[in-house]
Every structure is written in C-alpha cells, then in structure tokens.
Coordinates of C-alpha atoms (C1' of nucleotides) in Angstrom, one line a residue:
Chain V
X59 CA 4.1 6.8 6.6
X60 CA 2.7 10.0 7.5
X61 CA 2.9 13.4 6.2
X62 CA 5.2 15.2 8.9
X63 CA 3.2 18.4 8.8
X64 CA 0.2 16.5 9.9
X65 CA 2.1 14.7 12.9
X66 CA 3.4 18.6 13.9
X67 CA 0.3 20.4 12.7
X68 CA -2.4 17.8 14.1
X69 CA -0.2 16.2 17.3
X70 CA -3.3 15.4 19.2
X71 CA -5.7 14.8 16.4
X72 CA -2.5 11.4 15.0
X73 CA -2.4 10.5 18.9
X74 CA -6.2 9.6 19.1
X75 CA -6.3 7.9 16.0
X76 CA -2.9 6.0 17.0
X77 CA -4.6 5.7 20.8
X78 CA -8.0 4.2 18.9
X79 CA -5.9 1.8 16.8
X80 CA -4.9 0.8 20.2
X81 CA -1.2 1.6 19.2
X82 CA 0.9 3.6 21.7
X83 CA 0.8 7.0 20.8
X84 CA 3.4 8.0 23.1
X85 CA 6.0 7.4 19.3
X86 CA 4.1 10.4 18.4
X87 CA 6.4 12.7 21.3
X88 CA 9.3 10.7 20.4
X89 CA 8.9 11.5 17.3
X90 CA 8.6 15.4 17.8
X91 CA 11.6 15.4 19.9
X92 CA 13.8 13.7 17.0
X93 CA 11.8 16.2 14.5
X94 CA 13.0 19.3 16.5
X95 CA 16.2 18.3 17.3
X96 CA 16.6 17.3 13.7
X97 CA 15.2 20.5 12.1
X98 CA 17.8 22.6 14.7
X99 CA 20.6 20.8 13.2
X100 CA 19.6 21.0 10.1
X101 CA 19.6 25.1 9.8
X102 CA 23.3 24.9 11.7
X103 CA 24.9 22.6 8.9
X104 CA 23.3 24.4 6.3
X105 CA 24.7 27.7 7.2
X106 CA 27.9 26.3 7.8
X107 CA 28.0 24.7 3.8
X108 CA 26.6 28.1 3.0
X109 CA 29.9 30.0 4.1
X110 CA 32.4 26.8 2.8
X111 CA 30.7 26.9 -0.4
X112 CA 31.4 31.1 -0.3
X113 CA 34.9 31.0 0.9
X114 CA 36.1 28.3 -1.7
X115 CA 34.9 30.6 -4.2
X116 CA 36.7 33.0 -2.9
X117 CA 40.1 30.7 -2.6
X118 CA 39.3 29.4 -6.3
X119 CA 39.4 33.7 -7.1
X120 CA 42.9 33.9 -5.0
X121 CA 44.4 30.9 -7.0
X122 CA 44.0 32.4 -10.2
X123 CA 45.4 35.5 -9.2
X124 CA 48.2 33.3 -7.8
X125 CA 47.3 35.1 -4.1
X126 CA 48.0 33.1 -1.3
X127 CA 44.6 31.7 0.0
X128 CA 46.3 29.6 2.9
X129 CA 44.4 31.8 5.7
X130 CA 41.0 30.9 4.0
X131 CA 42.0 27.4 3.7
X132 CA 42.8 27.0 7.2
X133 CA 39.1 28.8 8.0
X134 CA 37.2 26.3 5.3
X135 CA 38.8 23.4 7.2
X136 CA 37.9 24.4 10.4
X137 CA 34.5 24.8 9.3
X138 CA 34.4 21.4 7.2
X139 CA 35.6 19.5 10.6
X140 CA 32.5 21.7 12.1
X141 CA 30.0 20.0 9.3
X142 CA 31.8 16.3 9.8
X143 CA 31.0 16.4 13.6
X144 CA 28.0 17.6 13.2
X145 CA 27.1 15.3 10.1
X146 CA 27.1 12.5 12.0
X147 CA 24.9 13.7 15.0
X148 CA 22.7 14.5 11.5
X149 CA 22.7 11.1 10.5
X150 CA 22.0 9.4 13.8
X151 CA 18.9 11.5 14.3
X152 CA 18.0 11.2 10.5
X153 CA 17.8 7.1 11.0
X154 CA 16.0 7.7 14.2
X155 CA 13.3 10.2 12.5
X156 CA 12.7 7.7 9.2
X157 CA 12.7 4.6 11.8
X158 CA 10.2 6.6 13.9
X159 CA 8.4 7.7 11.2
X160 CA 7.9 4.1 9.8
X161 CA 6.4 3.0 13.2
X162 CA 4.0 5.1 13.4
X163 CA 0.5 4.0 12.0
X164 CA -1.9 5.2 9.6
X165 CA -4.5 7.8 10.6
X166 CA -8.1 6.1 11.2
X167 CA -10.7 7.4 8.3
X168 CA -13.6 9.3 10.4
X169 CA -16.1 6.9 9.3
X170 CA -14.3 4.1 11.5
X171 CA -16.4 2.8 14.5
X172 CA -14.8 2.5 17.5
X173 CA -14.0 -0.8 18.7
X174 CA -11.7 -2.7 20.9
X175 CA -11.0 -6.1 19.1
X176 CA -12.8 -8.1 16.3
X177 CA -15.5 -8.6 18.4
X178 CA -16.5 -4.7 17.9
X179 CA -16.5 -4.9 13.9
X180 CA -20.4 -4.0 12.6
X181 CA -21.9 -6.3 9.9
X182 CA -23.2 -4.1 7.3
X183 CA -24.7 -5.8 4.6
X184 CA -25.7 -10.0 4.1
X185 CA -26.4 -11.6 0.9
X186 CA -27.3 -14.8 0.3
X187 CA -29.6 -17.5 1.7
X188 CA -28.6 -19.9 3.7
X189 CA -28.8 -23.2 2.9
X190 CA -31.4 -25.7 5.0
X191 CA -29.2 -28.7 5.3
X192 CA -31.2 -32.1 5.8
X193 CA -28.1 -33.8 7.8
X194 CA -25.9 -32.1 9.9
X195 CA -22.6 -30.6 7.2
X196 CA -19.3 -31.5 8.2
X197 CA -16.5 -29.7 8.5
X198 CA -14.8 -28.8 5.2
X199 CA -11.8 -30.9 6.4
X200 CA -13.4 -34.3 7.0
X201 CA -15.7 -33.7 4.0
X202 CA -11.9 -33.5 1.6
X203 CA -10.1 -36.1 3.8
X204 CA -13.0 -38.6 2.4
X205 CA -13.0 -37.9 -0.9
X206 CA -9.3 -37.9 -0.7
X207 CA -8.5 -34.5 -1.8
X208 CA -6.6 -33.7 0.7
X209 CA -3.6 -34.9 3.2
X210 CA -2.8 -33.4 5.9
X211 CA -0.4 -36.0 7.4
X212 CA 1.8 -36.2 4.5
X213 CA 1.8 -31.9 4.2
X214 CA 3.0 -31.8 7.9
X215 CA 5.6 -35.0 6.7
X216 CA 6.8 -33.0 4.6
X217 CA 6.6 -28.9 6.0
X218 CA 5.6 -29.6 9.8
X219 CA 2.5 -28.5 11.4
X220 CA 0.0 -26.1 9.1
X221 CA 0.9 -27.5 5.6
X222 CA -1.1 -29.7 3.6
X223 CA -1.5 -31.1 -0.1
X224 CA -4.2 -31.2 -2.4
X225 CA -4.3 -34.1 -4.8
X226 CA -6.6 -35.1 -7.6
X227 CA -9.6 -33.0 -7.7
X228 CA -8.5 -31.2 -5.0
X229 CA -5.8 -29.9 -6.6
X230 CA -7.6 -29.3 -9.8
X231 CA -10.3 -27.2 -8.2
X232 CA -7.4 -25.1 -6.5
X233 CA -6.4 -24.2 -10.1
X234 CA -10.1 -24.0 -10.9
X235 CA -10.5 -21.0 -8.8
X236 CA -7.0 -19.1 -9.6
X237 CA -7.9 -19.1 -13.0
X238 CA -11.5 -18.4 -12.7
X239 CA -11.1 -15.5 -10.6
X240 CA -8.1 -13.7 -12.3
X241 CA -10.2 -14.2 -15.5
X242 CA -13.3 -12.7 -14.1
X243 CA -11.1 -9.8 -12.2
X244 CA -9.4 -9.1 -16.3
X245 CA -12.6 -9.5 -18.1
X246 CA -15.2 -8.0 -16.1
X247 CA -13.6 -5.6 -13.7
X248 CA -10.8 -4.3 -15.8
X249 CA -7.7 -5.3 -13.6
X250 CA -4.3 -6.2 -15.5
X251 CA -3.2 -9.6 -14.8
X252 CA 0.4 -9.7 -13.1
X253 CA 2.2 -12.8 -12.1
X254 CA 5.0 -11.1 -9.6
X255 CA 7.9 -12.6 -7.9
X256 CA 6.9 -14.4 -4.6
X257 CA 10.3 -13.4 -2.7
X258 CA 10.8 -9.8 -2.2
X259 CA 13.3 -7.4 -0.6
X260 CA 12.8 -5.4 2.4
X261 CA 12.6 -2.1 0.3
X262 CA 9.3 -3.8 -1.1
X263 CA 8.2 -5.3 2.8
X264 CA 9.0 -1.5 4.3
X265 CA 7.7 0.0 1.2
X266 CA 3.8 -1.7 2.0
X267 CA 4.6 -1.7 5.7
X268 CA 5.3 -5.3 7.0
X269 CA 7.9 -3.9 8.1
X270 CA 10.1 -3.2 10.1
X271 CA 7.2 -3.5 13.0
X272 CA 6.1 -7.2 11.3
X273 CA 9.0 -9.2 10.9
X274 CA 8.1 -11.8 13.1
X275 CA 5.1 -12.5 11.3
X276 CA 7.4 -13.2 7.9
X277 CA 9.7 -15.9 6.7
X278 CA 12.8 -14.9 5.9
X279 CA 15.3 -15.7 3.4
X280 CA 19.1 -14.8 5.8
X281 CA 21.3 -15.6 3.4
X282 CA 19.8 -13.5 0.8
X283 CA 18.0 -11.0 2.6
X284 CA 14.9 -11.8 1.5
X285 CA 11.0 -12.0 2.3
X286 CA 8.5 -14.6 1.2
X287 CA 5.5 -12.6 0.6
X288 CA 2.7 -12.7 2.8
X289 CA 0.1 -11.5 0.2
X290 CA 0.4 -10.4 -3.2
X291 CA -0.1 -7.0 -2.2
X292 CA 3.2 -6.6 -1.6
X293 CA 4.8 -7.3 -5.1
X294 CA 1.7 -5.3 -6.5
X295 CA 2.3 -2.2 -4.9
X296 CA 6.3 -2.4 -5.1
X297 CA 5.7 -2.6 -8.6
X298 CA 5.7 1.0 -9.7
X299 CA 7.7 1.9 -5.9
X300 CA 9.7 5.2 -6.6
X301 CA 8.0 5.8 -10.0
X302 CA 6.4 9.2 -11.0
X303 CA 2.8 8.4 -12.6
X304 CA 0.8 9.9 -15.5
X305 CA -2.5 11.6 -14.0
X306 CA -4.0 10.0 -17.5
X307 CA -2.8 6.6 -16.4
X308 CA -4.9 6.5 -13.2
X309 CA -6.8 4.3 -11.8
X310 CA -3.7 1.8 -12.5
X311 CA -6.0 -1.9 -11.6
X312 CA -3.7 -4.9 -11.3
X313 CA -4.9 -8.3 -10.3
X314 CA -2.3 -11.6 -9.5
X315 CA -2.2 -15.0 -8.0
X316 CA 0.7 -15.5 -5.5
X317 CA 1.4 -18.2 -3.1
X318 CA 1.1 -16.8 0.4
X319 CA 3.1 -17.1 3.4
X320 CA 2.6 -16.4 6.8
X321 CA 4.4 -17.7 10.2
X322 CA 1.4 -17.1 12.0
X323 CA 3.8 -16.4 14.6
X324 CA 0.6 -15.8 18.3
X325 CA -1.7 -17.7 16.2
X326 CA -1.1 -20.9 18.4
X327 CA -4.1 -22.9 18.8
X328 CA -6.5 -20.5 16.5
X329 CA -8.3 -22.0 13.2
X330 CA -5.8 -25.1 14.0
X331 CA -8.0 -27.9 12.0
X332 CA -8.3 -27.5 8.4
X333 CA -7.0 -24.9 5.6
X334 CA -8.2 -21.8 7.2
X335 CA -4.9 -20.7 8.9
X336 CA -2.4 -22.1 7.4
X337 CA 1.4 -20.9 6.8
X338 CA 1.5 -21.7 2.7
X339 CA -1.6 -20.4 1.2
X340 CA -2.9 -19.0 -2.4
X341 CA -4.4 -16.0 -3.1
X342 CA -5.9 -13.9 -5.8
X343 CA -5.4 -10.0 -4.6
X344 CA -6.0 -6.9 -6.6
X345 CA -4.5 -3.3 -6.0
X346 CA -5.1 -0.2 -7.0
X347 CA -3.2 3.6 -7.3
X348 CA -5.7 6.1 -8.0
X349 CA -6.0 9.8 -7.5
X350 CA -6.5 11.0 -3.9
X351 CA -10.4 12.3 -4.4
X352 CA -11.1 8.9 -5.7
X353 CA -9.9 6.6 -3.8
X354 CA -13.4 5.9 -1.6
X355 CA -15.5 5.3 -4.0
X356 CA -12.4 3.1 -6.0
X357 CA -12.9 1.2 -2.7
X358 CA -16.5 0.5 -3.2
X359 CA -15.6 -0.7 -6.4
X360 CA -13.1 -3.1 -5.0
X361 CA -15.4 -4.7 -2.2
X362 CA -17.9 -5.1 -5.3
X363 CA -15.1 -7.2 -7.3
X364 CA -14.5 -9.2 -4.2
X365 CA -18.0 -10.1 -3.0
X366 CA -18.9 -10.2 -6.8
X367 CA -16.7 -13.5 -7.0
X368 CA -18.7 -15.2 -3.7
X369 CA -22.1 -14.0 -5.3
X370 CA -20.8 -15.7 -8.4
X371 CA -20.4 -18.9 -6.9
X372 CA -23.3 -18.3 -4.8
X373 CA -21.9 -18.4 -1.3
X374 CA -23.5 -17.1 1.5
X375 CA -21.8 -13.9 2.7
X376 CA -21.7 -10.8 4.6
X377 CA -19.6 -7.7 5.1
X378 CA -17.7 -6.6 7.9
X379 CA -16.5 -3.2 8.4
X380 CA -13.7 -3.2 11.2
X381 CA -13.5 -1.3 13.6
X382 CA -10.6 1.1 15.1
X383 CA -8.9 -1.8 16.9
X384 CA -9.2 -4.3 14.1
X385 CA -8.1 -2.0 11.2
X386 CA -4.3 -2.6 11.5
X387 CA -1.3 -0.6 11.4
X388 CA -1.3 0.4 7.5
X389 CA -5.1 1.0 6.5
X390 CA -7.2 3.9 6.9
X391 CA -10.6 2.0 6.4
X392 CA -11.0 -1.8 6.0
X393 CA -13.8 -4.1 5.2
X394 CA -13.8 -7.9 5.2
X395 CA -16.2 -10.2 3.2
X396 CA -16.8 -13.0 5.2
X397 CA -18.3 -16.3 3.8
X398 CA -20.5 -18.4 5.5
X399 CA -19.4 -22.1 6.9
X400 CA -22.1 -24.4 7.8
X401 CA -20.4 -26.5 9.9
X402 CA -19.5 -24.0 12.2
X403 CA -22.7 -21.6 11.2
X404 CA -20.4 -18.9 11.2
X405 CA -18.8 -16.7 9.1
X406 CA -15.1 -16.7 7.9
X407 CA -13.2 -13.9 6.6
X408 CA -12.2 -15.0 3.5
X409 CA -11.4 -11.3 1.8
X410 CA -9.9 -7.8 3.4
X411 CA -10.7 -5.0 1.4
X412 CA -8.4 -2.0 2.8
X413 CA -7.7 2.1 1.7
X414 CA -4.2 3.2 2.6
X415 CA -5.0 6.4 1.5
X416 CA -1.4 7.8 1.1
X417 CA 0.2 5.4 3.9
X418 CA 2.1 3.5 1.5
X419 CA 2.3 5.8 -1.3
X420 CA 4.8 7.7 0.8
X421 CA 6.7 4.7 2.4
X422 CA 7.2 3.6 -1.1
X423 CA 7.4 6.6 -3.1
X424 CA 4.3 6.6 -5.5
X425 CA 3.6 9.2 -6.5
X426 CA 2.0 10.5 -10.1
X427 CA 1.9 14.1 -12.2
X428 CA -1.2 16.0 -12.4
X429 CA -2.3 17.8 -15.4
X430 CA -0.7 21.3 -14.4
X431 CA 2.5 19.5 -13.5
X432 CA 2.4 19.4 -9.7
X433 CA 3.4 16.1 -7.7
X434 CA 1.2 14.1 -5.6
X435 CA 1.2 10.8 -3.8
X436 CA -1.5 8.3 -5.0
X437 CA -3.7 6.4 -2.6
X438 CA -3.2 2.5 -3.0
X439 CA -6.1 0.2 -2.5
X440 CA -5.9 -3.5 -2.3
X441 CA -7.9 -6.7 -1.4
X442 CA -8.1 -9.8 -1.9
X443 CA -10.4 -11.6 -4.8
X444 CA -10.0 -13.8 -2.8
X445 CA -8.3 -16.3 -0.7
X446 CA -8.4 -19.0 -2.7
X447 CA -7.9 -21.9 0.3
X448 CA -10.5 -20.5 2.0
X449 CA -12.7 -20.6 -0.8
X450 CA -12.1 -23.8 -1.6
X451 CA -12.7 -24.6 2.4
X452 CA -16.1 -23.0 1.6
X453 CA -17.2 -24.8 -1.5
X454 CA -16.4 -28.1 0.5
X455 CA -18.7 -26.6 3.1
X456 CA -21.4 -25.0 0.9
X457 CA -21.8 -27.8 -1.2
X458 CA -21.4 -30.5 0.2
X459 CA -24.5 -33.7 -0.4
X460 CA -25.2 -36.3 2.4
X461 CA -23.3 -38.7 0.3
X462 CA -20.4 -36.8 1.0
X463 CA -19.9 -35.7 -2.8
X464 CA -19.4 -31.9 -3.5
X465 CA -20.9 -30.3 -6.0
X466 CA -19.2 -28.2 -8.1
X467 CA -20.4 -24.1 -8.1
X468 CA -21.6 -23.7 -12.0
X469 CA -19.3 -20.7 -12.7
X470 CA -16.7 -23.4 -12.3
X471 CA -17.2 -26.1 -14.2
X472 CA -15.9 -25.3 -17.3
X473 CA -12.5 -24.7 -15.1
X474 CA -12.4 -28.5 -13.7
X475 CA -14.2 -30.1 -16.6
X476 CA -16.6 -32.0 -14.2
X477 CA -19.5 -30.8 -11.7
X478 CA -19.0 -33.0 -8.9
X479 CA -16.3 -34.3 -7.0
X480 CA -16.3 -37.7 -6.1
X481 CA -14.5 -40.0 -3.3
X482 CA -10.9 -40.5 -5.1
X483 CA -8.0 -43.0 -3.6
Chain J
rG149 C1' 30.4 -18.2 -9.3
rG150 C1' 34.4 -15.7 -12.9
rA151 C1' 35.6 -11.5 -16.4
rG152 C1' 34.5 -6.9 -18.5
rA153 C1' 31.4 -2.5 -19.2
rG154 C1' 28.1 0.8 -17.0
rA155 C1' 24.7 3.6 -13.3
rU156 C1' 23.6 11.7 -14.3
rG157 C1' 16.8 15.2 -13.7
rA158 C1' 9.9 12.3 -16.6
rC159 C1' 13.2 10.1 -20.7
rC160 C1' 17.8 10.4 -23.7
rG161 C1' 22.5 12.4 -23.0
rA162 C1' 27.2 15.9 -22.2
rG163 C1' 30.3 16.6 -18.4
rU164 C1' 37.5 13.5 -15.2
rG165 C1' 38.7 18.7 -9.3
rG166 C1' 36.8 25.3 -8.9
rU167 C1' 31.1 30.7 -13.0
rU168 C1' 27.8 23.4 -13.8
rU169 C1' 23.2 28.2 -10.1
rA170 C1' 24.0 20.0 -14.0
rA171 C1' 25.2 21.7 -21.2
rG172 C1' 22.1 19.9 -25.1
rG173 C1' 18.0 17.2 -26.8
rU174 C1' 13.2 14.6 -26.2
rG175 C1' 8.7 15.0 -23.7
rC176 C1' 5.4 18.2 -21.2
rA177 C1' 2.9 23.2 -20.4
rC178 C1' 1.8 28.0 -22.2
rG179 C1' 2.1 31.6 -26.2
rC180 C1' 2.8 33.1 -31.5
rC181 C1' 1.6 31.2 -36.2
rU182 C1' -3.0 28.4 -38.6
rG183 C1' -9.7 27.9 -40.9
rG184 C1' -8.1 23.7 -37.6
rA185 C1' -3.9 20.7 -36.8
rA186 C1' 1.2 19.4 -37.8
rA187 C1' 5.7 21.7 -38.6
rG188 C1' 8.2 26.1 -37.2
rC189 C1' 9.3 30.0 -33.6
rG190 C1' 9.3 31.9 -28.4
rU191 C1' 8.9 31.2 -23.1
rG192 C1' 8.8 27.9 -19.1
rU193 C1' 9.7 23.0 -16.9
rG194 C1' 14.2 18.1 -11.9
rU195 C1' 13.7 16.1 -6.7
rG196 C1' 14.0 16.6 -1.5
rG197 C1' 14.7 19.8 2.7
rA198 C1' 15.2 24.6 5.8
rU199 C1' 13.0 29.4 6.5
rC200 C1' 7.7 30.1 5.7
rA201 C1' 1.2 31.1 5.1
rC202 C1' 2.6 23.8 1.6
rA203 C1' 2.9 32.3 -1.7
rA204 C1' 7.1 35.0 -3.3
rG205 C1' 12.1 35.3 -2.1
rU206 C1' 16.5 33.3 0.2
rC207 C1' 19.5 29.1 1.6
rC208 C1' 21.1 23.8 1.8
rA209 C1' 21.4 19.0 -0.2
rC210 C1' 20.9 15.4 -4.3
rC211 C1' 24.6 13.0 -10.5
rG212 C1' 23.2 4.3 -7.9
rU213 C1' 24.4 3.7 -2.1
rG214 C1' 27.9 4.4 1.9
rG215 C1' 32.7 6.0 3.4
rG216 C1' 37.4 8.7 2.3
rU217 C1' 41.0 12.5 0.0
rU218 C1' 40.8 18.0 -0.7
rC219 C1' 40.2 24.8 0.9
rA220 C1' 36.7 22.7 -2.9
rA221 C1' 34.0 16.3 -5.6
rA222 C1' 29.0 14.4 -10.6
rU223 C1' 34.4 14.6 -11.5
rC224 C1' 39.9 11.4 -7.6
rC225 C1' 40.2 6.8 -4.0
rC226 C1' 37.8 2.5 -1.3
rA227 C1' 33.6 -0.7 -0.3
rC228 C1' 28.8 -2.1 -1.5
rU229 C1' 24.2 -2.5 -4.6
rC230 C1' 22.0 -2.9 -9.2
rU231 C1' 22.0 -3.2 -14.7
rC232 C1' 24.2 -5.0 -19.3
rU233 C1' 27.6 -8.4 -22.2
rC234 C1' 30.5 -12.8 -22.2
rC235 C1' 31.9 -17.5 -19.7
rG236 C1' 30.4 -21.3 -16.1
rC237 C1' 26.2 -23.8 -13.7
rC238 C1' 21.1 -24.8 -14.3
rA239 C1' 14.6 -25.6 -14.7

RNA sequence: GGAGAGAUGACCGAGUGGUUUAAGGUGCACGCCUGGAAAGCGUGUGUGGAUCACAAGUCCACCGUGGGUUCAAAUCCCACUCUCUCCGCCA
C-alpha cells in the first residue's frame, strides 16, 4: 500500500512507475476519484456529528432542568437519519478506496533499469568457476531417478502432476540443507530461527500482498478460509502485523523453513521436468524490519547471506537485478541469485532478494517508535536462503561424477553423515 | 464439537446510557533533586482521519468486528471473530 499523499501529491510520478511495472496505471484516476469523493463526504458527516453531539448536550442540560427537550430531539433525529444515509454512501466508497488502494503497486526504486520482461534483467556480478565436465552432465532429474532418490510417478500417484518424493538419501540431503542453512543464517548472520504456521489467513496474505490481486496463484483452504503459504515470507512478516516496535529493537532478522506452495496457475508447460517448478516445495527465507534509512544497505546484507550459502557449497552463481517489468507488484527493488545448471548451461533463479520499503509495512500495520516518540512504518526485507529444491536440483547438477554418483558439497557432510550418494533401490 | 468467562490506549486496569474531552497505575520522555545513579517530586505522553504547510489551532471517529435501539452508546440488544478455563475428540 501506498502512502495516499504520495498518490495525490506525486499523481504522475506513481503512474510511471505503475506504467514501468507494466501495471495499468489508469487505478491511479480511479483511485482519486474514490479519494475525492470520499474526503467530500467525509467533512459533511463530520459536521453533522459535530452539531448531534452539541444538541444532545444541550437536551442532556434540558432534562435536568426537567425542560421539555422534545423540539431538539426531533432536530437530532433528523440529523442522525442525515448521518445513516450518508454512512452508508461512506462505507461503500471506504471499501472501494482500501480495495483500490490495495491494487495498486509499489513504487519502482530509481535505481531500477527499465525493462519489459525477464529477458531485460542486467547480470551484475558472477562468482564461481565453472566446472569443465569430461562427459556431457545430465539433467538433475535423470541423475536422482538413477540413484533412486527420487519418484516422480509415485508423487504424481499420489498429488497429480508437479509433486514428487524424495526417498533415501534424497530425502536425507533435503533435511541436510534445511538444517544447514537455518544454522548458518542463526550462527553467522544473526537471524532468529522461527518455525511459523504453513496455513495463514487472508489478513496475513493481504497483509504481504498476495492478495487480493493473487489469489489464483494460491491454494485455498474454503471451508476454513485459509491460505497455504506460498513462501515463508508471509508468516514472517504477519508476525509482528499490527504491532508498534521498539526503535532499539531494529533490525528485527528472522530466518524459517516452510513448506511452499504454489498453483503455478499460467505456468503450463514452463520448467515442466524435474523439481524446478513444482507446486509443494521447501524453502529457507529470511525477513527483515528495519528503520527506513537502513533498509538499502540491510538489503545488501541480505543478498550477501543468500549468495553466501551458494559460495558455501561452492556453486557457480550470478546475480540478477530485475528490471521494472520483472520486479512484481510488492517490491521496490529486487535481485535474484541464480545458480548455475550444467545441463542446461544456464542459470536458475534459485533465491529473490526484494525491499518493500514501506509497501507492506502499511498493508500490515508495522510500524515501530523512534526515540523522541514519533511513529513510523518500518521497511520489510525478505529473500530467500534459499530454495532448498532447487538447491538440491543443483547439487545433483554440480556434482555430479560420470559414474552417475553425486558428491556431497563439504559444508554438508556433517548434515548427511556421508559424502557421496550412491545408486539406492 | 459442547459449556462458561472474557476482549478498553505501548502495557495493566477502572468505567453498565449523558462534564469520560476514556479515571488510575506502569512504562516512556523531559525537568527538579544528586558527585553520579536509584528513589522521590513535577510536567508531558493513545491511534486514525478532516481542515492544513505531514506547524499551531479547530473538528470527527476509534473501548474485538459488524449491525440495531436511543435525542444521546465503551456502557443496552443481536450476530460474528478471537482469547482463556472445563468437557469431548485427537498426533
């Protein structure tokens, strides 16, 4: 959500950032239209309490001087009908202003590139060497369906198409890399582990911004009303939703494991072999609230603490910064890491790394004290450290041997208790 | 799922129809006191909105949410949500 002064103040400055995002920006003028009408309203019913609120004082004065106040009474109703008509004009246009104002997407951050799609995002850094493969690497999927660490058939027996289960080692490096990477995020980058709930409400989905533009892209719980969460950002950030903050208690650093979900609902045909897109997936995400003035170089930070996990294991990797098309409805800025798939000699976004600024500090109500007392929204940070499918799709790639063994990445091995994996029935 | 109790400002808590412009306390901020601190004393301190320069001032709303009764609702009525306790079911 935006501040309302900047849509009125800055009309055309929000429409070419909303235009850039390749949003329509037209919600903008539908917007100011409710806003207006709203803010006329507004000043009507308020003077109309204003003279109720005067005239029952003056019946309450009557009454005790036993006075008959019937005249005035007759008056004050009147004017009560007067507020109850226009009350519910009030409310109508006060849904449509908050539904309006939830539509409408975060303002781009200057530094942005312009772009039309993915295809416009600007590599900025690469790390890593690339590995000279003596036989031509196979795809991560063939490499686990040998060893037997995987099955697809049965995951799609059981789910339908896009689910899978690990078994064996499989399923053992899986853990591998949840704990190893919460650990690492606690120990060495100061985050607070969390373990959240993996269904949330749609406070907590309008509170990050899933929704209400999103829904489609969720699965839904009817009977309860209820969201399974598409990344762990979601929990994270609702977690201190409609709380007042302690300037002293800033940067707030959490870090959880959740299961993912997705519907993938347009993603037909896209990624559709293997554990890249999938609907069930698990992921290691960190978030942080911190102090307007910080939050760019909190971000740095953050990308560090993701790419630090893929130096870690030693995967090659480089960093994407997105461009205006590509940075999504809620961010301000966003940068992915993308790891490095041999099979495909391409790169895979396997982290997103994103600055709401104040986007979902004011949909959710986040907001923190400052020393002299005043009240301010925090910016919220989040990204994920990392997807933990994917990274296991890119240790199968990474290190895989010509005798169709993986070996296991050292910072791991004290995770699976073994440094190779080996065919398994 | 059943029964009961409850939901008030950052926190605790009073308030069952009309000076409540939400008492009081805690916390916090500032000041006095002190060598410094604590204690003590004093002052200030809810949120959102309208007007407007996001100043001062003025006005309106907010006591879980939404309706209703009334000249007037934190206070009465109805529905819902959530929390707690007990029972049931259950990993």
């Amino acid at each position: 959500m935006l501040d309302p002064d900047v849509i009125r103040i800055k009309t055309d400055f929000v429409k070419e950032s909303i235009a850039k995002k390749g949003a329509d920006a037209s919600i903008v003028d539908a917007f100011l239209k409710v806003d207006n009408k709203r803010k006329e309203l507004i000043k009507k019913v308020d003077a109309l309490r204003h003279d109720r609120k005067i005239l029952s004082e003056e019946i309450r004065k009557k009454i005790a001087i036993k006075e008959s106040a019937e005249k005035i009474k007759e008056k004050v109703r009147e004017i009560g009908n007067d507020i109850k008509e226009k009350d519910k004009v009030l409310n109508d246009l006060n849904k449509q202003f908050t539904d309006l104002s939830l539509r409408i997407p975060n303002i781009l951050h200057h530094s942005v590139p312009y772009g039309k799609d993915e295809t416009d995002n600007i590599v900025i850094k690469s790390w890593g060497e690339i590995r000279n493969f003596d036989f031509q690497p196979k795809p991560h999927w063939e490499t686990a369906e040998n060893l037997g660490i995987i099955d697809f058939q049965r995951g799609v027996k059981i789910s339908g198409t896009r689910f899978y289960a690990l078994k064996g080692m499989g399923a053992k490096l899986e853990r591998a890399l949840i704990s190893w990477m919460i650990d690492l995020h606690v120990e060495k980058h100061g985050y607070k582990e969390i373990f959240p709930p993996f269904l949330v409400s749609r406070t907590s989905m309008t509170g990050t911004g899933q929704l209400p533009k999103f829904e489609d892209d969720l699965y839904h719980c009817e009977k309860d009303d209820l969201f399974l969460n598409p990344t762990a950002e979601v929990p994270l950030t609702n977690l201190h939703r409609d709380e007042i903050l302690n300037e002293e208690d800033l940067p707030i650093k959490y870090v959880a494991y959740a299961a993912s979900f997705r519907r993938e609902a347009g993603a037909a045909g896209k990624d559709t072999r293997g554990i890249i897109r999938v609907h069930q997936f698990n992921k290691v995400e960190m978030v942080m609230f911190v102090k307007p003035e910080e939050s760019y170089s909190y971000l740095e930070e953050l990308i560090n603490h993701a790419e630090d996990v893929l130096r870690l294991l030693n995967i090659p990797h480089q960093l994407k910064k997105m461009c205006t098309g590509d940075v999504g409805f809620a961010a301000a800025i966003k940068f992915d890491p993308e790891a490095y798939f041999p099979s495909q000699d391409k790169y895979v976004e396997i982290s997103s790394c994103s600055n709401f600024e104040s986007f979902q500090a004011r949909r959710a109500n986040i907001r923190f004290r400052t020393k002299n007392g005043k009240i301010e929204y925090v910016h919220t940070l989040n990204g994920s450290g990392l997807a933990v499918s994917r990274t296991m799709a890119a240790i199968l790639e990474n290190y895989q041997q010509k005798d169709g063994t993986v070996l296991i990445p050292k910072v791991l091995q004290k995770y699976t208790g073994t440094d190779r994996i080996t065919p398994e029935i």
